[in-house]
Short mmCIF file of C-alpha atoms and ligand atoms in Angstrom, two decimals:
data_model
loop_
_atom_site.label_atom_id
_atom_site.label_comp_id
_atom_site.label_asym_id
_atom_site.label_seq_id
_atom_site.Cartn_x
_atom_site.Cartn_y
_atom_site.Cartn_z
CA MET A 1 0.75 -6.35 5.52
CA VAL A 2 4.11 -6.76 7.15
CA THR A 3 6.61 -3.91 7.07
CA ILE A 4 10.25 -4.80 6.90
CA GLN A 5 13.04 -2.59 8.27
CA ASN A 6 16.47 -2.75 6.74
CA ALA A 7 19.15 -3.94 9.19
CA ARG A 8 21.82 -4.99 6.71
CA ILE A 9 24.48 -7.36 8.02
CA GLN A 10 27.77 -5.69 9.02
CA SER A 11 29.92 -8.84 9.27
CA ALA A 12 31.22 -11.41 6.77
CA SER A 13 29.07 -14.21 8.28
CA PHE A 14 27.21 -15.08 5.07
CA ARG A 15 27.89 -16.12 1.47
CA PRO A 16 26.14 -16.00 -1.91
CA ARG A 17 23.59 -18.76 -2.42
CA THR A 18 24.21 -21.47 -5.03
CA GLU A 19 21.34 -23.88 -4.20
CA LYS A 20 17.61 -23.28 -4.57
CA VAL A 21 15.72 -22.29 -1.40
CA ASP A 22 13.44 -25.13 -0.28
CA THR A 23 13.34 -24.81 3.52
CA LEU A 24 12.25 -22.23 6.10
CA VAL A 25 13.83 -22.52 9.57
CA LEU A 26 12.32 -20.89 12.66
CA HIS A 27 14.34 -20.09 15.79
CA PHE A 28 14.08 -18.18 19.03
CA THR A 29 16.96 -15.86 19.83
CA ALA A 30 17.31 -16.40 23.63
CA LEU A 31 18.32 -12.71 23.64
CA ASP A 32 16.44 -9.42 23.74
CA LEU A 33 15.95 -7.45 20.52
CA GLU A 34 19.00 -5.21 20.88
CA ALA A 35 21.35 -8.10 21.65
CA SER A 36 19.79 -10.25 18.91
CA LEU A 37 20.40 -7.59 16.27
CA ARG A 38 23.94 -7.01 17.51
CA VAL A 39 24.87 -10.71 17.41
CA LEU A 40 23.18 -11.44 14.08
CA ARG A 41 24.46 -8.32 12.30
CA TYR A 42 27.97 -8.11 13.74
CA GLY A 43 28.75 -11.60 15.07
CA GLU A 44 29.67 -15.03 13.76
CA VAL A 45 26.07 -16.10 13.16
CA SER A 46 23.43 -14.51 10.95
CA SER A 47 19.86 -14.96 9.76
CA HIS A 48 17.67 -13.42 7.12
CA TYR A 49 15.14 -11.88 9.48
CA VAL A 50 14.77 -10.92 13.13
CA LEU A 51 11.22 -10.63 14.42
CA ALA A 52 10.71 -8.38 17.45
CA GLU A 53 8.09 -9.08 20.11
CA ASP A 54 5.96 -6.16 18.85
CA GLY A 55 5.90 -7.65 15.33
CA THR A 56 8.54 -5.40 13.76
CA VAL A 57 10.57 -7.31 11.16
CA TYR A 58 14.27 -6.53 10.58
CA GLN A 59 15.92 -7.85 7.42
CA ILE A 60 19.61 -8.69 7.82
CA LEU A 61 20.27 -10.78 4.69
CA GLU A 62 18.66 -11.05 1.27
CA ASP A 63 16.93 -14.33 0.44
CA CYS A 64 19.66 -14.94 -2.19
CA GLU A 65 22.34 -15.02 0.51
CA VAL A 66 23.18 -17.95 2.80
CA GLY A 67 23.11 -17.20 6.53
CA TRP A 68 24.78 -19.03 9.41
CA HIS A 69 21.69 -19.92 11.47
CA ALA A 70 21.14 -23.67 11.21
CA GLY A 71 24.66 -24.98 11.88
CA LEU A 72 25.11 -28.75 11.73
CA SER A 73 21.73 -29.87 10.45
CA MET A 74 19.84 -32.54 8.54
CA TRP A 75 16.33 -32.69 7.07
CA ARG A 76 14.80 -35.28 4.74
CA GLY A 77 18.15 -37.04 4.45
CA LYS A 78 20.15 -33.98 3.42
CA THR A 79 22.71 -32.13 5.54
CA GLY A 80 23.77 -28.49 5.26
CA VAL A 81 20.35 -26.90 5.66
CA ASN A 82 21.82 -23.36 5.68
CA GLY A 83 22.61 -23.58 1.96
CA ARG A 84 18.95 -24.23 1.09
CA SER A 85 17.10 -22.28 3.74
CA ILE A 86 15.85 -18.94 4.94
CA GLY A 87 16.17 -18.35 8.68
CA ILE A 88 13.89 -16.29 10.90
CA GLU A 89 15.13 -15.50 14.41
CA ILE A 90 12.16 -14.73 16.65
CA VAL A 91 12.93 -12.64 19.72
CA ASN A 92 12.02 -14.69 22.80
CA LEU A 93 14.28 -15.30 25.81
CA ASP A 94 13.10 -18.91 26.09
CA GLY A 95 10.35 -20.30 23.88
CA ASN A 96 10.16 -23.34 26.16
CA THR A 97 8.84 -21.25 29.06
CA ARG A 98 7.67 -17.91 27.60
CA ASP A 99 4.64 -17.39 25.40
CA TYR A 100 5.02 -15.76 22.00
CA PRO A 101 2.99 -12.49 21.92
CA THR A 102 0.00 -12.35 19.56
CA ALA A 103 1.37 -9.36 17.61
CA GLN A 104 4.61 -11.26 17.01
CA ILE A 105 2.85 -14.39 15.73
CA GLU A 106 0.53 -12.36 13.48
CA ALA A 107 3.58 -10.66 11.95
CA LEU A 108 5.34 -14.01 11.64
CA ILE A 109 2.43 -15.47 9.69
CA ASP A 110 2.52 -12.48 7.33
CA LEU A 111 6.30 -12.72 6.94
CA CYS A 112 6.26 -16.48 6.28
CA THR A 113 3.47 -16.01 3.74
CA VAL A 114 5.58 -13.44 1.86
CA ILE A 115 8.71 -15.63 1.99
CA ILE A 116 6.88 -18.75 0.77
CA ALA A 117 5.23 -16.80 -2.07
CA ARG A 118 8.67 -15.57 -3.17
CA ASN A 119 10.26 -19.03 -2.76
CA PRO A 120 7.72 -21.58 -4.03
CA GLY A 121 10.24 -24.42 -3.51
CA ILE A 122 9.43 -24.28 0.23
CA SER A 123 6.95 -27.13 0.77
CA HIS A 124 4.78 -27.42 3.90
CA ARG A 125 6.98 -30.25 5.20
CA ASN A 126 10.02 -28.02 4.86
CA VAL A 127 8.80 -25.38 7.29
CA VAL A 128 10.80 -26.51 10.31
CA GLY A 129 12.10 -25.52 13.70
CA HIS A 130 15.78 -25.57 14.57
CA SER A 131 15.04 -28.49 16.92
CA ASP A 132 13.67 -30.53 14.00
CA ILE A 133 16.90 -30.32 11.98
CA ALA A 134 19.35 -30.49 14.91
CA PRO A 135 17.72 -32.81 17.48
CA LYS A 136 19.30 -32.88 20.97
CA ARG A 137 21.70 -30.04 20.01
CA LYS A 138 18.92 -27.42 19.70
CA ASP A 139 15.48 -26.99 21.30
CA ASP A 140 14.20 -23.82 19.62
CA PRO A 141 11.62 -22.46 18.84
CA GLY A 142 10.37 -24.43 21.88
CA VAL A 143 7.18 -25.92 23.28
CA LYS A 144 5.44 -22.53 23.50
CA PHE A 145 5.68 -21.97 19.76
CA PRO A 146 2.19 -22.13 18.14
CA TRP A 147 2.87 -24.54 15.27
CA LYS A 148 -0.81 -25.50 14.97
CA GLU A 149 -1.82 -21.87 14.52
CA LEU A 150 0.78 -21.46 11.78
CA ALA A 151 -0.42 -24.61 10.00
CA GLU A 152 -3.99 -23.31 10.13
CA ALA A 153 -2.69 -20.17 8.38
CA GLY A 154 -1.15 -22.36 5.62
CA ILE A 155 2.41 -22.48 6.98
CA GLY A 156 3.79 -25.94 7.73
CA LEU A 157 2.00 -29.21 8.57
CA TRP A 158 -0.14 -30.22 11.53
CA PRO A 159 -1.39 -33.82 12.02
CA SER A 160 -5.06 -33.03 12.68
CA GLY A 161 -7.44 -35.86 13.41
CA ALA A 162 -4.78 -38.32 14.58
CA GLN A 163 -6.04 -41.34 16.57
CA SER A 164 -4.20 -43.21 19.32
CA GLU A 165 -2.43 -46.39 18.19
CA VAL A 166 -0.49 -49.29 19.66
CA VAL A 167 3.05 -48.16 20.39
CA ALA A 168 5.47 -49.65 17.85
CA ALA A 169 9.06 -50.86 18.39
CA GLN A 170 11.88 -48.29 18.17
CA PRO A 171 12.97 -49.15 14.59
CA GLN A 172 9.44 -48.56 13.33
CA ILE A 173 9.19 -45.30 15.28
CA GLN A 174 12.47 -44.26 13.65
CA SER A 175 11.10 -45.03 10.16
CA PHE A 176 8.02 -42.92 10.85
CA LEU A 177 10.25 -40.07 12.05
CA GLU A 178 12.31 -40.26 8.86
CA ALA A 179 9.13 -40.31 6.75
CA CYS A 180 8.18 -37.05 8.49
CA GLY A 181 11.59 -35.59 7.53
CA TYR A 182 13.52 -36.11 10.76
CA PRO A 183 17.16 -37.28 10.73
CA LYS A 184 18.24 -40.88 11.15
CA GLU A 185 20.12 -41.82 14.32
CA HIS A 186 23.55 -40.21 14.22
CA ALA A 187 26.41 -38.77 16.25
CA TYR A 188 28.22 -35.47 16.19
CA GLY A 189 31.23 -33.93 17.84
CA THR A 190 33.40 -30.83 17.67
CA ARG A 191 36.58 -30.20 15.67
CA ASP A 192 38.42 -26.86 15.96
CA GLY A 193 35.36 -25.41 17.67
CA ALA A 194 32.92 -26.40 14.91
CA TYR A 195 30.30 -29.15 14.98
CA VAL A 196 30.83 -32.12 12.64
CA TYR A 197 28.91 -35.34 12.06
CA VAL A 198 30.67 -38.48 13.27
CA PHE A 199 29.93 -41.67 11.39
CA ASP A 200 31.40 -44.11 13.92
CA SER A 201 30.87 -42.73 17.42
CA ALA A 202 33.09 -45.44 18.95
CA ASN A 203 36.01 -44.40 16.70
CA PRO A 204 35.71 -40.69 15.97
CA PRO A 205 38.28 -39.20 13.58
CA VAL A 206 41.45 -37.68 15.02
CA GLY A 207 40.80 -34.18 16.31
CA VAL A 208 37.10 -34.73 16.98
CA SER A 209 35.98 -34.56 20.61
CA ASN A 210 32.80 -34.17 22.71
CA VAL A 211 30.99 -36.87 20.71
CA VAL A 212 27.22 -36.94 21.31
CA CYS A 213 24.99 -39.79 20.11
CA VAL A 214 21.54 -38.78 18.89
CA THR A 215 19.17 -41.73 19.33
CA THR A 216 15.61 -42.40 18.24
CA LYS A 217 14.52 -41.26 21.70
CA ASP A 218 16.22 -37.88 21.17
CA ILE A 219 14.70 -37.51 17.69
CA LEU A 220 11.25 -38.46 18.99
CA ARG A 221 11.64 -35.81 21.68
CA ALA A 222 12.31 -33.24 18.92
CA PHE A 223 9.09 -34.37 17.23
CA GLN A 224 7.22 -34.03 20.53
CA LEU A 225 8.63 -30.54 21.23
CA ARG A 226 6.69 -29.50 18.18
CA PHE A 227 3.69 -31.85 17.87
CA GLN A 228 3.11 -33.06 21.45
CA PRO A 229 4.58 -30.35 23.68
CA ASP A 230 2.85 -31.67 26.83
CA ASN A 231 4.81 -34.94 26.44
CA ALA A 232 8.27 -33.91 25.23
CA THR A 233 9.90 -36.90 26.88
CA GLY A 234 11.20 -39.00 24.00
CA ILE A 235 8.83 -41.74 25.14
CA ALA A 236 6.10 -42.74 22.69
CA LEU A 237 2.54 -42.86 24.02
CA PRO A 238 -0.35 -44.29 21.96
CA SER A 239 -1.25 -40.66 21.14
CA THR A 240 2.34 -40.03 19.94
CA MET A 241 2.09 -43.01 17.56
CA GLY A 242 -1.09 -41.62 16.05
CA LEU A 243 0.48 -38.21 15.47
CA LEU A 244 3.59 -39.78 13.92
CA ARG A 245 1.67 -41.98 11.51
CA ARG A 246 -0.64 -39.11 10.51
CA LEU A 247 2.20 -36.65 9.90
CA ALA A 248 4.26 -39.25 7.99
CA ALA A 249 1.31 -39.80 5.62
CA MET A 250 0.66 -36.09 4.91
ZN1 ZN B 301 18.15 -21.74 16.52
#
């Protein structure tokens, strides 16, 4: 049974929720515990929970409040994931190079189980990493994150039993990615310091700069960060195709 410590937010970086919760977003903090709590309680970003390496859970926001953890984001064709999601920030300096401790993952499984029981709108497909909903812009929780172990505990999906297949053309790979929930190809930029989607990357609106195009290759790499971490290249192998088709059909 997970114990939750109160660490109530001390900034205005949240708002009341108006949409139903249907998504759970997992992150790594890239900061140690003390700095994570300081930034998320007092800064311009926030999350519902911070999970320490020893498994201690700190609650910053109530589930009925919207946090600022996802930023510019898209999942299953809908943008603005913050409004519909609960965010867990997991303390790890770099989940692409550092393992997640066992005690932390055991506590995470307990915490996710409690959150999903309280918010039955969260389907398995809607348990996501930040990199899933903001490909190219974000790469957390990283290749070291044990997604398969979570799926075996009933949290999120894992494409077990996938077989290798002939590699399809890019448009078909993109349709499989979208069937899994991933965004379509898109572009984003910054305006007044905030990220915005850009619908025509060749002609961004006035005031928008630093335009980045997110291609099928970038979105496939996000898929691989999670489901094929030993080949997070954006290049589809026959094994990648099998995983994609299996996950799309789940
Ligand atoms: Zn994140």
